[in-house]
XYZ file of C-alpha atoms in Angstrom:
341
model
C -11.990 -1.227 35.092
C -9.089 -2.309 32.707
C -10.257 -1.498 29.470
C -11.108 -4.213 26.489
C -10.385 -4.266 22.741
C -12.817 -6.726 20.873
C -11.832 -7.027 17.275
C -13.754 -8.058 14.894
C -13.105 -8.856 10.988
C -16.408 -8.743 8.664
C -16.637 -9.396 4.882
C -20.427 -9.723 3.526
C -21.978 -10.336 6.636
C -25.136 -8.377 6.195
C -27.634 -10.818 7.335
C -25.701 -11.488 10.716
C -24.139 -8.809 11.789
C -27.088 -7.279 14.026
C -27.020 -10.175 16.306
C -23.339 -9.770 17.021
C -23.817 -6.087 17.528
C -26.576 -6.474 19.486
C -25.233 -9.080 21.943
C -22.348 -6.350 22.265
C -24.427 -3.539 23.286
C -26.072 -5.824 26.216
C -22.760 -6.423 27.832
C -22.639 -6.294 31.345
C -18.832 -4.847 31.242
C -19.173 -1.480 29.455
C -15.396 -0.418 29.401
C -14.896 -1.900 25.763
C -14.041 -0.627 22.530
C -15.292 -2.830 19.360
C -12.426 -2.590 16.460
C -14.738 -3.843 12.963
C -12.338 -4.228 10.260
C -14.730 -4.298 7.288
C -12.710 -5.937 4.561
C -14.158 -5.085 1.028
C -17.949 -6.209 1.901
C -19.972 -5.657 -1.004
C -23.488 -6.113 0.690
C -24.777 -3.352 3.198
C -22.126 -4.845 6.301
C -20.176 -1.438 6.420
C -23.855 0.919 6.382
C -25.105 -1.366 8.900
C -22.278 -1.176 11.016
C -21.469 2.767 10.653
C -25.275 3.030 11.901
C -24.611 1.521 15.142
C -21.454 3.557 15.296
C -23.359 6.828 14.789
C -25.004 5.731 18.259
C -22.393 4.109 20.324
C -18.707 6.113 20.275
C -17.048 2.760 21.507
C -17.729 1.068 18.050
C -15.064 2.022 15.242
C -15.152 1.278 11.779
C -12.137 0.537 9.354
C -12.911 -0.214 5.918
C -10.063 -1.883 3.927
C -9.844 -3.720 0.741
C -10.223 -7.191 0.541
C -7.034 -7.777 2.375
C -7.625 -10.792 3.909
C -8.766 -12.138 7.556
C -4.925 -12.546 8.857
C -4.044 -8.796 7.598
C -7.884 -7.871 9.226
C -7.116 -9.368 12.191
C -3.560 -7.361 12.319
C -4.660 -3.933 11.572
C -7.381 -4.669 14.420
C -4.865 -5.612 16.804
C -2.606 -2.105 15.728
C -5.628 0.046 16.345
C -6.338 -1.765 19.565
C -5.840 0.901 22.824
C -7.373 -1.508 25.703
C -5.299 -3.658 28.246
C -6.867 -7.074 27.212
C -7.979 -8.172 23.675
C -10.333 -10.622 22.558
C -12.124 -11.704 19.359
C -15.665 -11.758 17.729
C -16.714 -13.443 14.158
C -19.440 -10.773 12.743
C -21.712 -14.205 12.034
C -21.573 -15.368 15.623
C -23.099 -13.595 18.768
C -22.211 -13.711 22.763
C -23.960 -13.964 25.964
C -24.394 -10.470 28.000
C -21.748 -11.544 30.650
C -18.852 -13.039 27.913
C -16.332 -10.111 28.496
C -17.286 -9.491 31.907
C -16.388 -13.478 32.667
C -13.280 -13.327 30.336
C -11.713 -10.342 32.008
C -12.477 -11.928 35.722
C -10.510 -14.797 34.967
C -7.726 -13.391 34.142
C -7.396 -10.640 36.698
C -8.976 -12.961 39.595
C -6.314 -15.625 38.776
C -3.527 -13.201 37.613
C -3.425 -15.003 34.245
C -2.088 -14.138 30.631
C -4.743 -15.351 28.897
C -8.284 -16.598 29.593
C -10.650 -19.157 28.003
C -13.837 -20.190 28.147
C -16.607 -22.751 26.212
C -19.051 -22.068 23.754
C -21.915 -23.134 22.135
C -22.874 -24.009 18.379
C -26.087 -22.777 17.092
C -28.002 -24.203 14.523
C -29.715 -21.281 12.185
C -32.486 -23.786 10.614
C -33.785 -24.892 14.303
C -32.433 -21.941 16.245
C -31.403 -24.045 18.818
C -27.928 -24.020 20.484
C -25.866 -27.330 22.192
C -23.232 -26.652 24.205
C -19.579 -27.918 23.635
C -18.119 -27.200 27.291
C -19.468 -27.720 30.615
C -19.737 -25.248 32.584
C -18.264 -27.625 35.722
C -14.695 -27.437 33.722
C -12.571 -24.855 35.396
C -8.814 -24.971 35.636
C -5.069 -22.852 36.096
C -2.587 -23.866 33.870
C 0.839 -22.876 33.866
C 4.433 -23.758 32.828
C 4.439 -27.118 30.403
C 0.640 -27.786 31.219
C -0.255 -24.741 28.989
C 2.034 -26.307 25.996
C -0.042 -29.376 26.677
C -3.031 -27.637 26.421
C -2.610 -25.596 23.598
C -0.853 -28.646 21.139
C -3.738 -31.435 22.177
C -6.771 -29.665 21.845
C -8.213 -31.595 24.535
C -10.022 -29.157 26.205
C -10.247 -26.141 23.781
C -9.819 -25.486 20.068
C -6.897 -23.649 17.965
C -9.436 -20.599 17.303
C -9.335 -16.568 18.759
C -12.888 -16.236 19.556
C -13.263 -18.177 22.819
C -9.842 -16.239 24.111
C -8.903 -13.029 25.601
C -5.156 -12.304 25.879
C -3.196 -9.774 27.578
C -2.382 -7.009 25.209
C 1.450 -7.376 25.891
C 1.550 -10.693 24.396
C 1.228 -9.285 20.965
C 4.119 -6.756 21.210
C 7.314 -7.426 19.230
C 5.295 -10.270 17.100
C 5.262 -10.787 13.254
C 1.557 -11.835 12.073
C 1.819 -13.312 8.449
C -0.954 -11.799 6.522
C -0.449 -14.183 3.696
C -2.011 -16.842 5.420
C -5.912 -17.631 4.771
C -6.051 -21.554 6.565
C -5.469 -22.085 10.201
C -4.510 -18.473 10.473
C -5.624 -18.285 14.423
C -3.570 -21.140 15.279
C -0.332 -19.728 13.405
C -1.025 -16.273 15.080
C -1.524 -18.251 18.571
C 1.403 -20.762 17.989
C 3.726 -17.571 18.242
C 2.518 -15.925 21.524
C 1.786 -19.132 23.527
C 5.120 -19.560 25.028
C 4.743 -15.682 26.285
C 1.814 -17.094 28.629
C 2.961 -17.518 31.997
C -0.540 -18.649 33.504
C -3.745 -19.406 31.610
C -7.531 -19.888 33.214
C -9.949 -22.004 31.433
C -13.628 -21.601 32.423
C -15.855 -23.832 30.120
C -19.439 -21.854 30.802
C -20.314 -21.544 27.143
C -20.633 -18.017 26.740
C -19.798 -17.594 23.167
C -22.405 -19.118 20.515
C -20.749 -20.480 17.117
C -22.995 -20.150 14.322
C -23.459 -22.900 12.035
C -23.566 -22.089 8.149
C -22.963 -23.957 5.324
C -21.236 -20.910 3.487
C -18.684 -20.345 6.194
C -15.196 -20.259 5.473
C -14.673 -23.467 7.786
C -16.809 -25.303 5.363
C -14.744 -24.211 2.121
C -13.533 -26.485 -0.536
C -9.887 -27.627 -0.340
C -7.434 -24.966 -1.829
C -3.498 -25.461 -2.515
C -2.868 -22.816 0.107
C -4.466 -25.124 2.615
C -1.463 -27.223 2.555
C 0.072 -24.552 4.821
C -1.752 -26.102 7.622
C 1.191 -28.643 7.810
C 3.817 -26.134 8.816
C 1.391 -24.357 10.804
C 0.803 -27.478 12.958
C 4.794 -28.609 12.319
C 5.451 -25.738 14.582
C 3.940 -27.124 17.806
C 6.595 -30.323 16.809
C 8.838 -27.909 16.903
C 7.786 -25.879 20.571
C 8.082 -29.586 22.018
C 11.258 -30.635 20.715
C 13.070 -30.681 24.302
C 10.144 -32.956 25.956
C 8.805 -36.462 24.365
C 4.977 -35.811 25.709
C 4.698 -32.556 24.218
C 6.458 -34.063 21.413
C 4.368 -37.108 21.172
C 0.866 -34.452 21.629
C 2.205 -32.193 18.942
C 2.741 -34.830 16.256
C -0.967 -36.856 16.881
C -2.476 -33.378 16.639
C -0.643 -33.108 13.507
C -1.880 -36.755 12.312
C -5.420 -35.816 13.265
C -5.133 -32.346 11.222
C -3.816 -33.685 7.793
C -6.267 -36.314 8.218
C -9.130 -33.637 8.662
C -7.112 -32.359 5.547
C -7.441 -34.952 3.307
C -11.204 -35.504 3.921
C -11.757 -31.738 2.294
C -9.594 -32.992 -0.503
C -11.279 -33.909 -3.825
C -10.317 -37.547 -5.665
C -8.628 -35.291 -8.556
C -6.592 -32.909 -5.752
C -5.405 -36.162 -4.005
C -4.106 -36.757 -7.474
C -2.981 -33.421 -8.388
C -0.772 -33.211 -5.841
C 0.041 -36.614 -5.437
C 3.636 -35.693 -4.576
C 2.678 -33.038 -1.429
C 0.496 -35.892 -0.200
C 3.078 -38.576 -0.204
C 5.550 -36.225 1.319
C 3.326 -35.331 4.407
C 2.204 -39.030 4.583
C 5.931 -40.313 4.735
C 6.875 -37.693 7.521
C 4.003 -38.874 9.520
C 4.980 -42.595 8.825
C 7.970 -42.211 10.489
C 6.787 -40.186 13.327
C 4.460 -43.500 13.578
C 7.036 -45.490 13.585
C 9.258 -44.210 16.254
C 5.638 -44.249 18.717
C 4.864 -40.565 18.419
C 1.547 -40.558 17.239
C -0.808 -41.912 19.749
C -4.490 -42.194 18.406
C -6.613 -43.323 20.966
C -9.659 -44.049 19.140
C -9.049 -47.738 18.132
C -10.732 -47.310 14.403
C -9.355 -43.935 13.911
C -6.094 -45.616 14.730
C -6.668 -48.232 12.391
C -7.672 -46.252 9.562
C -4.579 -44.052 9.896
C -2.318 -46.821 9.594
C -4.116 -48.369 6.744
C -3.669 -44.704 5.031
C -0.241 -44.319 5.303
C 0.419 -47.671 4.621
C -1.669 -47.998 1.155
C -1.315 -44.172 0.382
C -5.207 -44.099 -0.292
C -6.121 -41.014 1.361
C -9.287 -40.317 -0.407
C -10.937 -43.322 0.610
C -9.714 -44.015 4.214
C -10.323 -40.225 4.932
C -14.006 -40.493 3.695
C -14.317 -43.752 5.562
C -13.217 -41.485 8.931
C -14.963 -38.788 8.270
C -18.321 -41.092 7.914
C -17.393 -42.483 11.412
C -17.006 -39.103 12.990
C -19.825 -37.212 11.603
C -22.085 -40.713 13.133
C -20.237 -40.561 16.556
C -20.733 -36.474 16.581
C -24.423 -36.875 15.693
C -25.124 -39.333 18.475
C -23.050 -36.835 20.538
C -25.633 -33.832 19.486
C -28.537 -36.202 20.142
C -27.101 -36.922 23.586
C -26.809 -33.559 24.847
C -29.848 -32.392 23.006
C -31.518 -34.926 25.150
C -29.698 -33.929 28.342
C -30.614 -30.116 27.970
C -34.536 -30.434 25.985
C -35.314 -27.805 24.335
C -33.663 -25.170 26.974
C -30.801 -23.431 24.909
C -27.224 -23.822 26.618
């Protein structure tokens, strides 16, 4: 039985960390270590974790002083002793077969990377909604791995739904100055090493929805780093026109998402930066390298790059997406009733 290293960065999560640790204690796969990097918590997170570690030798706590999420994960990777690496956010939790499923898929298919589905967990209602289908399973190799990664069609740019062979992280330099899309930046560096990837949509990871999470934080100037992070996907695909189209389409979607985070004042303050991004997107669009399938998104995007009114049109698109997602979630809830997926 191969050893698994679960890496968990933590910062002020005293209200949630119990759920994460209890879910790990219930794992049906026993040969794992939990490496917790408490990055300068000022609440009781560290003491809660240490209490668990006192009763379970698999839990190893390291305390640091506000290094940031990228540096915390880097340290966790350096400390990892496992054959396989996976990641768990301290405010989320997992089903009891989470590790077992990720490992078994790697070993059964001789894969380098395993990906599983997830559910959104809503605190207020104490209910979950599956974001993936248990019936969806496939094995990818070669160019199709990059197509899956770049398009984000089936799985997203996060670390926590994935397991990796340890050697994928050998000889890579992790940028510790990234504070936005750091998961994508890291996976970009190792995805070309992946010879075989297996995906199974069974939702074993519970992604907690809370308003004070980093995902819902306000715009900061360093968020512009996402442009170069996604642009790296264009460089990966430069010799393949299909991948290049996927990459520029992904870049357009991510930049629209970034614009939605910006206030009207932000769009004025950083007008030159915004216009520079729009100019590059317009050039790619004129070459036919951006293909937004939804007609409304496509119209709004074209109006955005034509008029440069990113605040107005990104907000309209955000309204459209929110409405669409709400309808989708209502349909999913009706489909499964009150049962947690």
